[in-house]
PDB file of C-alpha atoms and ligand atoms in Angstrom:
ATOM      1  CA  UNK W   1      95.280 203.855 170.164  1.00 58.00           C
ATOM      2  CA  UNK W   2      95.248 206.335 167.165  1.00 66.00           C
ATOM      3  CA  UNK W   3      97.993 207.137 165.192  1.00 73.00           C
ATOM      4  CA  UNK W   4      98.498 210.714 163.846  1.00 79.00           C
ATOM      5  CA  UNK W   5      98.437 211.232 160.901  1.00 82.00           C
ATOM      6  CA  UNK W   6      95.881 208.445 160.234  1.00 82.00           C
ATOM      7  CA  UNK W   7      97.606 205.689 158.187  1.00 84.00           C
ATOM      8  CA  UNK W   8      97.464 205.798 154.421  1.00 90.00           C
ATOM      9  CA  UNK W   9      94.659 203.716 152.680  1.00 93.00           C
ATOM     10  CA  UNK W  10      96.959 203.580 149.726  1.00 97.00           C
ATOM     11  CA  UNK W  11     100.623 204.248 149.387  1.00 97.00           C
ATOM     12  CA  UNK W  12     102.065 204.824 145.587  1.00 98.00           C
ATOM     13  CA  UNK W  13     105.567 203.725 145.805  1.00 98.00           C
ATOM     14  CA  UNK W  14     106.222 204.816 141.861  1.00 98.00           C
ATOM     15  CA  UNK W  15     104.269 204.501 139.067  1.00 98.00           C
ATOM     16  CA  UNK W  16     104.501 200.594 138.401  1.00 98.00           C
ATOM     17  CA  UNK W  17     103.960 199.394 142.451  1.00 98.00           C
ATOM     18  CA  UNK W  18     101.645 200.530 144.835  1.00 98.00           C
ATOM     19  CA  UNK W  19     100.244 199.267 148.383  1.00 98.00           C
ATOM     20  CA  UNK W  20      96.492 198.789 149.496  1.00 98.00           C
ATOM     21  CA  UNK W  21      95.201 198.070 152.798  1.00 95.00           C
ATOM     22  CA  UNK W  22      95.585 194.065 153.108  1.00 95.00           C
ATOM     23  CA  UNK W  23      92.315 193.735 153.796  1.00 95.00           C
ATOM     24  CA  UNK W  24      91.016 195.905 150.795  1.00 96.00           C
ATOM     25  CA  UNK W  25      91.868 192.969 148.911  1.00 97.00           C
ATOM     26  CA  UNK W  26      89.017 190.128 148.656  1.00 97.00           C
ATOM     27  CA  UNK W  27      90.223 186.686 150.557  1.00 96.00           C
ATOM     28  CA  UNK W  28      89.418 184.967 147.571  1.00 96.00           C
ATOM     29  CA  UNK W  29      92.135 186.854 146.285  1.00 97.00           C
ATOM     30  CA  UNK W  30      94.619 186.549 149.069  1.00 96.00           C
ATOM     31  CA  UNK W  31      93.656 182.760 149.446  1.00 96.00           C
ATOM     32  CA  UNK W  32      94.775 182.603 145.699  1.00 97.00           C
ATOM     33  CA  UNK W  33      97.634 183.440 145.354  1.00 98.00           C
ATOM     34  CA  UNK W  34      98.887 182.272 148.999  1.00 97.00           C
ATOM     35  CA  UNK W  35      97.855 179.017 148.014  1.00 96.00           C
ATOM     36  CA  UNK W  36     100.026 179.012 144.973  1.00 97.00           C
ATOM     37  CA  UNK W  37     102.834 180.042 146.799  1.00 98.00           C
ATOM     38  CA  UNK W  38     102.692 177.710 149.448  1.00 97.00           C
ATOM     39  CA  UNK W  39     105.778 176.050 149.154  1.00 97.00           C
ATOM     40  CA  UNK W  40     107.844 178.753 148.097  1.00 98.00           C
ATOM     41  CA  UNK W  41     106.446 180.981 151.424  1.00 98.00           C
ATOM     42  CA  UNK W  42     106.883 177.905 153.849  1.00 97.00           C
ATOM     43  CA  UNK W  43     110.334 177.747 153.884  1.00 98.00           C
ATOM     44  CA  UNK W  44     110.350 180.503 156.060  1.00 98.00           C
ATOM     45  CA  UNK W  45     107.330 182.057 157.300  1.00 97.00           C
ATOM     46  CA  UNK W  46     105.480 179.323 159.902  1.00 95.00           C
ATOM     47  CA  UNK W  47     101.481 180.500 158.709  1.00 94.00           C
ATOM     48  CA  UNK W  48     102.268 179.263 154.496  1.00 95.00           C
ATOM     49  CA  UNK W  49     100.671 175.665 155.433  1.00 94.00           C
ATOM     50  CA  UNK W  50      98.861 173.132 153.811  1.00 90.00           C
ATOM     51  CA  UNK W  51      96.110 173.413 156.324  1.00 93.00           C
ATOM     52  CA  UNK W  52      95.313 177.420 154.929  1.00 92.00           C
ATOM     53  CA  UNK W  53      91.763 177.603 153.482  1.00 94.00           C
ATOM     54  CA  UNK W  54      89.128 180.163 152.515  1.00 95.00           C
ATOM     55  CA  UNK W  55      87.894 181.018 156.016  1.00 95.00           C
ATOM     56  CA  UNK W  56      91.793 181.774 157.040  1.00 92.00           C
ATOM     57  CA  UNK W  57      91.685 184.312 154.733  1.00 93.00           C
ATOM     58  CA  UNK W  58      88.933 185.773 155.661  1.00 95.00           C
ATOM     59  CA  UNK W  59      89.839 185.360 159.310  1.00 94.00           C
ATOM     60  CA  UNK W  60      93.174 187.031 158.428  1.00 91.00           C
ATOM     61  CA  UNK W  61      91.255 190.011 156.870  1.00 92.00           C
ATOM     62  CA  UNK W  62      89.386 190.379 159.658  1.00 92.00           C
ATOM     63  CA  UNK W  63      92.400 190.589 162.316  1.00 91.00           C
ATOM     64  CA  UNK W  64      93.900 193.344 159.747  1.00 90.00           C
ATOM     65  CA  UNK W  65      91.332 195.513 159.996  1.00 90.00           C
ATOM     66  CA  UNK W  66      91.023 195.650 163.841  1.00 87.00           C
ATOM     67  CA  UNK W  67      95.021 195.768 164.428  1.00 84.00           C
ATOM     68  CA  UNK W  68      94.621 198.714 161.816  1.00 82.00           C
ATOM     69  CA  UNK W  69      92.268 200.395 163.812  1.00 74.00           C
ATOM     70  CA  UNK W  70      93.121 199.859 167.048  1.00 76.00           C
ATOM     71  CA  UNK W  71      97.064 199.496 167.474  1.00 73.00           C
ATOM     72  CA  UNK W  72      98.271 201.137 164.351  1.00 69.00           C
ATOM     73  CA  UNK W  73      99.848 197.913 163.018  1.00 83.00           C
ATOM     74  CA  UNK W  74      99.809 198.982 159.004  1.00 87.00           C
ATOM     75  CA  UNK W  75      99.392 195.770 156.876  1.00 93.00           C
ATOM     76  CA  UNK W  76      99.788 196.478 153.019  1.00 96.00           C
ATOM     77  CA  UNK W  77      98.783 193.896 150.207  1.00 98.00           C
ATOM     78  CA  UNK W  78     101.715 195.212 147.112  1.00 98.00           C
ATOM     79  CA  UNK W  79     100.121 195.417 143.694  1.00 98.00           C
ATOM     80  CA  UNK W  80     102.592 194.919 141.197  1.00 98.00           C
ATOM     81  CA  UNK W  81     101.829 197.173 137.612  1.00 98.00           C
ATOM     82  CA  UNK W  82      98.168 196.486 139.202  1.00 98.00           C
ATOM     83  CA  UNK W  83      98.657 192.658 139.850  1.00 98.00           C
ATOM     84  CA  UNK W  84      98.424 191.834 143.632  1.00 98.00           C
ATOM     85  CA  UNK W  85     101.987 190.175 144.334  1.00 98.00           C
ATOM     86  CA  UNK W  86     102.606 190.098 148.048  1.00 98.00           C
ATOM     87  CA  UNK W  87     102.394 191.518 150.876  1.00 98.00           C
ATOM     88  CA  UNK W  88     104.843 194.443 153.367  1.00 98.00           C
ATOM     89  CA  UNK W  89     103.512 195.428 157.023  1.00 95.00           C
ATOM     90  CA  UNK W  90     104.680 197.563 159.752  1.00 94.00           C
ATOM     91  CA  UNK W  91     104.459 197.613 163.130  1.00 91.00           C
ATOM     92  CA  UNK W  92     105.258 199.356 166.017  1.00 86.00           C
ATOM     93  CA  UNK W  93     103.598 202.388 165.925  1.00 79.00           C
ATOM     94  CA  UNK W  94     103.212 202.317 169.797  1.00 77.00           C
ATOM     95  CA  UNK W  95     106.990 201.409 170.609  1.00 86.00           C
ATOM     96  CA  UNK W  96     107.940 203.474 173.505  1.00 90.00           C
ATOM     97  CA  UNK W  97     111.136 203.664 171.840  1.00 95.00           C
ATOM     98  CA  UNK W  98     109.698 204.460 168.174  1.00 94.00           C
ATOM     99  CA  UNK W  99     111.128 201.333 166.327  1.00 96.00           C
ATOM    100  CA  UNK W 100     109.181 199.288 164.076  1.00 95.00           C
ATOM    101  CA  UNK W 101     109.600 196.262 162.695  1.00 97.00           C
ATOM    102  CA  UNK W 102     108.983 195.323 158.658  1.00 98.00           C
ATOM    103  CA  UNK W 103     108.118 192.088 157.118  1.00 98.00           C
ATOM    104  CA  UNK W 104     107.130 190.593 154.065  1.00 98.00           C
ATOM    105  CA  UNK W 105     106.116 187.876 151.684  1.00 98.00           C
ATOM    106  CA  UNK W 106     106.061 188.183 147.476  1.00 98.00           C
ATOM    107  CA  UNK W 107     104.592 185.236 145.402  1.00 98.00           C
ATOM    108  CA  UNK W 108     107.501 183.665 143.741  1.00 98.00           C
ATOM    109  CA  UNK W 109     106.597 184.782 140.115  1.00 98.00           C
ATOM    110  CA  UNK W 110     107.206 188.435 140.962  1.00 98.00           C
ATOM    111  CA  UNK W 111     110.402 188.039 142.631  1.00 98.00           C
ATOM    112  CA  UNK W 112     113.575 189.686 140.891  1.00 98.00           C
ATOM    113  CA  UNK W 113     111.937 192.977 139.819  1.00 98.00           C
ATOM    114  CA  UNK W 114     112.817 195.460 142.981  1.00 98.00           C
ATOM    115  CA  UNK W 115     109.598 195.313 143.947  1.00 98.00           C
ATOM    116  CA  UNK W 116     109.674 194.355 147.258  1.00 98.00           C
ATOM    117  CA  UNK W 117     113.286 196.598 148.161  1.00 98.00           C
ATOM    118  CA  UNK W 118     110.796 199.497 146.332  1.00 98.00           C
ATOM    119  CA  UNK W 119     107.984 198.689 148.901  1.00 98.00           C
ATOM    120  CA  UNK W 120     110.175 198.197 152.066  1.00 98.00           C
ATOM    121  CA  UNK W 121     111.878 201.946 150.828  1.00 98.00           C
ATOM    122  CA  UNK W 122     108.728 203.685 150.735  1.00 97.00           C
ATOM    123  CA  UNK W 123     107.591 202.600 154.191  1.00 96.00           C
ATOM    124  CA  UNK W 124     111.326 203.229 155.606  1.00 96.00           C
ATOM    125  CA  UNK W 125     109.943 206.612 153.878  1.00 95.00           C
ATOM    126  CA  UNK W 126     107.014 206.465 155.917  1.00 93.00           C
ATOM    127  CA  UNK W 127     108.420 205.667 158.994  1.00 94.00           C
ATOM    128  CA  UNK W 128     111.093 208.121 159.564  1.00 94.00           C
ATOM    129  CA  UNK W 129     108.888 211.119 157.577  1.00 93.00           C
ATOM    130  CA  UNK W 130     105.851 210.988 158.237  1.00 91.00           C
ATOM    131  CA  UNK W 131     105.686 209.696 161.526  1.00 90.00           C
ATOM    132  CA  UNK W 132     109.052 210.082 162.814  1.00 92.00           C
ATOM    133  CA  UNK W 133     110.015 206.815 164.628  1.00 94.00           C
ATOM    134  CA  UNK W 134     113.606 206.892 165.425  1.00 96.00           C
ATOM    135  CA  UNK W 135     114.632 203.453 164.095  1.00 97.00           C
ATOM    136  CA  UNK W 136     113.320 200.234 161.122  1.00 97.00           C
ATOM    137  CA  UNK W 137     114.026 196.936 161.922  1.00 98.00           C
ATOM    138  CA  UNK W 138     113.980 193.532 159.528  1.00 98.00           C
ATOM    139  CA  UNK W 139     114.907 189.983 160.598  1.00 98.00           C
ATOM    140  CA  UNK W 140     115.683 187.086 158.498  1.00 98.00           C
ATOM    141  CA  UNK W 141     116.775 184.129 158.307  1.00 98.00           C
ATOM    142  CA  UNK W 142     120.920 183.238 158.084  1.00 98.00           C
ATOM    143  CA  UNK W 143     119.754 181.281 154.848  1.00 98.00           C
ATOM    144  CA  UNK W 144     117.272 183.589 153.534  1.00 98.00           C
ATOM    145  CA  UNK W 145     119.540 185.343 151.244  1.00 98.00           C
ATOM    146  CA  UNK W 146     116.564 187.005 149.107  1.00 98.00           C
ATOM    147  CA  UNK W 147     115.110 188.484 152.115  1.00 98.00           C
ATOM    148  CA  UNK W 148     118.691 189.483 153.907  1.00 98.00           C
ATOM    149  CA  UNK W 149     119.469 190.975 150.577  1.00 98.00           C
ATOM    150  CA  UNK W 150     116.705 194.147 150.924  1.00 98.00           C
ATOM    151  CA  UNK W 151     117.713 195.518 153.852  1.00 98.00           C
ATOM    152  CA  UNK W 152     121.720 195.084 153.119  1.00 98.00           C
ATOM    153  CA  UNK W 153     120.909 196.814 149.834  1.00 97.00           C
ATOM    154  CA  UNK W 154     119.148 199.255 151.476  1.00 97.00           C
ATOM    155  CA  UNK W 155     121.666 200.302 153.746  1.00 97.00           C
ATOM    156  CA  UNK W 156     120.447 199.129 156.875  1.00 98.00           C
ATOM    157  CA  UNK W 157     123.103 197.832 159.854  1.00 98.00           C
ATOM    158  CA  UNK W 158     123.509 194.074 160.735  1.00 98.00           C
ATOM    159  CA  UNK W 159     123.318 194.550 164.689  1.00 98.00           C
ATOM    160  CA  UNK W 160     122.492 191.078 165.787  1.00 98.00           C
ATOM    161  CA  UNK W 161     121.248 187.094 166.174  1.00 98.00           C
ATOM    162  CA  UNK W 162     118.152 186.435 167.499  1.00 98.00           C
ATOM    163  CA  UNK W 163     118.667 182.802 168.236  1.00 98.00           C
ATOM    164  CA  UNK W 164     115.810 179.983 167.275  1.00 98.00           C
ATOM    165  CA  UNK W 165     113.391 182.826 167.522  1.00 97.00           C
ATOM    166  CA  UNK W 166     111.361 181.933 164.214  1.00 97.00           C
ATOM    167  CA  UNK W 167     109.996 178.902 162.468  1.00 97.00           C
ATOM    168  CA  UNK W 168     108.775 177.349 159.191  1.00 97.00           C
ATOM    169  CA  UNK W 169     105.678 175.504 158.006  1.00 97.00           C
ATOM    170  CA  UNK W 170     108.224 172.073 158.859  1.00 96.00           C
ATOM    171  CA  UNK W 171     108.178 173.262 162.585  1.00 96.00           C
ATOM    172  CA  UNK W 172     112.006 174.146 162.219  1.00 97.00           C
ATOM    173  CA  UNK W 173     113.311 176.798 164.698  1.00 98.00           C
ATOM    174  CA  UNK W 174     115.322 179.266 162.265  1.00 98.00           C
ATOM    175  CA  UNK W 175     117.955 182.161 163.460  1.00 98.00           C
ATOM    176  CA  UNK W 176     117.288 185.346 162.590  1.00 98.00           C
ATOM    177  CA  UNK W 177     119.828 188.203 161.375  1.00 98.00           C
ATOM    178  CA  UNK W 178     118.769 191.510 162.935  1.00 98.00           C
ATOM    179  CA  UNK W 179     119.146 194.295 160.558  1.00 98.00           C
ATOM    180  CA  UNK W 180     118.638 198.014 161.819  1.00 98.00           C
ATOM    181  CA  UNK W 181     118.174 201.716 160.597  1.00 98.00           C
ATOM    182  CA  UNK W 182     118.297 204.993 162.837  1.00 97.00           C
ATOM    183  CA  UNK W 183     116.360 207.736 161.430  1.00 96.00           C
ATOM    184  CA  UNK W 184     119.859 209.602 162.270  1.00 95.00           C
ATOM    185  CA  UNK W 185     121.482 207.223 159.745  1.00 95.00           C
ATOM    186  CA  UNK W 186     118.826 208.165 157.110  1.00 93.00           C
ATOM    187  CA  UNK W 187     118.906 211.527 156.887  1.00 84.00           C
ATOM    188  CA  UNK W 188     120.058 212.949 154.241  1.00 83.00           C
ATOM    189  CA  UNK W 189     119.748 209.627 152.105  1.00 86.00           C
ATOM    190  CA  UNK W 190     117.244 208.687 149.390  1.00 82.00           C
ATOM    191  CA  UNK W 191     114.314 206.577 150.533  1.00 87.00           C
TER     192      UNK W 191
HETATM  193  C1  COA G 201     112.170 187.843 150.443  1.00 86.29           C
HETATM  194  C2  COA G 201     111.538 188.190 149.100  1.00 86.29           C
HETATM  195  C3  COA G 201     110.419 189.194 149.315  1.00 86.29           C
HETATM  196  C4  COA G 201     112.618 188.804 148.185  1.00 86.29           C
HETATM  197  O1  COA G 201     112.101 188.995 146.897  1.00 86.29           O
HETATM  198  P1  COA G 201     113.047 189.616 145.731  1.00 86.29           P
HETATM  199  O2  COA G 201     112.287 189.626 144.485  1.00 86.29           O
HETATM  200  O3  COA G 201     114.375 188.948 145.779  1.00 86.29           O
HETATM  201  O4  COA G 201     113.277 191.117 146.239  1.00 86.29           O
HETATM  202  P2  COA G 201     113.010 192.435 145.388  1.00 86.29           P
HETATM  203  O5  COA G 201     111.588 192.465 144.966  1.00 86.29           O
HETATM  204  O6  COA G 201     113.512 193.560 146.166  1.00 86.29           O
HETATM  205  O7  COA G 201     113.872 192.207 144.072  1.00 86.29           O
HETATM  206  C5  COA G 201     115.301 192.200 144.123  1.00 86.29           C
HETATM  207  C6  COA G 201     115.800 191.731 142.782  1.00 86.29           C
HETATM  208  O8  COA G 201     115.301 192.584 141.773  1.00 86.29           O
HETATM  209  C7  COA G 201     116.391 193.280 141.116  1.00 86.29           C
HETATM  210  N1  COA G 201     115.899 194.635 140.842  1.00 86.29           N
HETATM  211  C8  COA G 201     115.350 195.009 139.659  1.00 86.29           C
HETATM  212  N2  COA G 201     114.951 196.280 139.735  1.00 86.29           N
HETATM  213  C9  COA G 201     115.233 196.713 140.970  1.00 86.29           C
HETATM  214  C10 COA G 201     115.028 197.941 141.654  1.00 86.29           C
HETATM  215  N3  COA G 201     114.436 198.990 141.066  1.00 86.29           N
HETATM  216  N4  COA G 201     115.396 198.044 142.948  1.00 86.29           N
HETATM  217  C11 COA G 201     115.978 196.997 143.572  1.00 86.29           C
HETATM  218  N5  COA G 201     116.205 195.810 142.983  1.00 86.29           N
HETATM  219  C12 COA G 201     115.835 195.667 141.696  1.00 86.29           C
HETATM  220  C13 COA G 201     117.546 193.160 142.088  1.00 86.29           C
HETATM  221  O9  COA G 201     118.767 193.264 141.435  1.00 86.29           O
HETATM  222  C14 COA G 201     117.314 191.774 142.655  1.00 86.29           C
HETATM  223  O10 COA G 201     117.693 190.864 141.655  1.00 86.29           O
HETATM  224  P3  COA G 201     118.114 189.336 141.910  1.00 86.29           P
HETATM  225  O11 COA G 201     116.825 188.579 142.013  1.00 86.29           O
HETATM  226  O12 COA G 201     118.892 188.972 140.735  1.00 86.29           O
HETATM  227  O13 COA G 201     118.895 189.302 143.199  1.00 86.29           O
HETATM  228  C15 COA G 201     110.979 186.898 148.412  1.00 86.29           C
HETATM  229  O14 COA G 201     112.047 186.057 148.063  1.00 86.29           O
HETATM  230  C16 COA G 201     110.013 186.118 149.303  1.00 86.29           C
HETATM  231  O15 COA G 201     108.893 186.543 149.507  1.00 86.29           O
HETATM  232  N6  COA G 201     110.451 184.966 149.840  1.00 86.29           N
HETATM  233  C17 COA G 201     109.576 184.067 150.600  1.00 86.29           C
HETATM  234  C18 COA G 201     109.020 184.697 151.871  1.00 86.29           C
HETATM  235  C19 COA G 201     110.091 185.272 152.741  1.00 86.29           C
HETATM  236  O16 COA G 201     111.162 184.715 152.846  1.00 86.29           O
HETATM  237  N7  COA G 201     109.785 186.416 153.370  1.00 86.29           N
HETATM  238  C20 COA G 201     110.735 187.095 154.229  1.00 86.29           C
HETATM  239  C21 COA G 201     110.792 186.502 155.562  1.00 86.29           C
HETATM  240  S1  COA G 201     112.045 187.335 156.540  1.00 86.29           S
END
């Protein structure tokens, strides 16, 4: 599949953050500054585990690139006043019913600056004006009141529970809040 417009190599969100291609940025990298954050990322994302080594970077680079180029899945590493801090993708390109789903990770160190709410704001931007899906979607855990926190400040719409649907790096099964925005809800709005 191709998406039209092509996706953006490089999105500035303002002039202190801006997102790269994930797999612009070397595994060595990546693999750094994962592996720092290992704890802090395990809580709630099942893939943070002990077990993550060089070649899963690389391996994770490589799966970027082809879900870039082939399904439109957008996967941006966020460089932080040109430090790499995290990472924001996007996907659902293809959805039949033009909703896509956002997620993220920032390395603990950066938290508390806006940075990610700035990131998740420019693709909402994205989303709805460039390639005019009709609706943005974030889940998080009950308990994950950092990540529950960007979309609620954002405006989005608490619409749901998905029940036991995720997991963490302990092999708990975690809820997750389902927060939603309609393009119809963001017109008109600052993004
Ligand atoms: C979820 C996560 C990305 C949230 O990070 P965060 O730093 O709290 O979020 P933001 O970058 O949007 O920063 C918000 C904070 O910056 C402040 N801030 C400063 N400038 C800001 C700006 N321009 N815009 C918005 N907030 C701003 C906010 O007041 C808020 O402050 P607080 O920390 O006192 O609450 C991070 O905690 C994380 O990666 N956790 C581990 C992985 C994870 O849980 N991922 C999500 C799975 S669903």
């Amino acid at each position: 599949m191709s998406i039209e417009p092509p996706l953006p190599d490089v999105v500035e969100v303002d002039s202190e953050v801006t997102l790269r291609r994930s797999f612009d940025t070397p595994p060595e990298v990546m693999h750094s500054l994962i592996h720092r954050n290992l704890e802090h990322l395990g809580r709630f994302l099942p893939w943070a585990l002990p077990t993550y080594d060089i070649e899963g970077a690389k391996a994770f680079a490589q799966m970027k690139r082809e879900a870039w180029n082939e399904s439109g899945e957008q996967g941006f590493s966020i460089y932080f006043k040109d430090e790499f801090v995290g990472a924001v993708g996007m996907r659902g390109f293809d959805s039949p019913v033009r909703a896509a789903t956002i997620g993220y990770w920032l390395s603990e160190h950066a938290q508390g600056n806006g940075v990610m709410t700035r990131s998740v704001s420019a693709l909402v931007r994205l989303a709805f004006v460039t390639y005019g899906l009709n609706q943005v979607i974030i889940k998080a855990a009950p308990t994950n009141t950092r990540s529950r926190a960007i979309p609620e400040r954002l405006g989005f719409t608490e619409t749901g529970l998905e029940r036991q649907m995720s997991k963490n790096v302990h092999g708990e099964l975690l809820d997750l809040v389902i927060y939603s925005l309609l393009r119809s809800e963001a017109a008109g709005r600052v993004f």
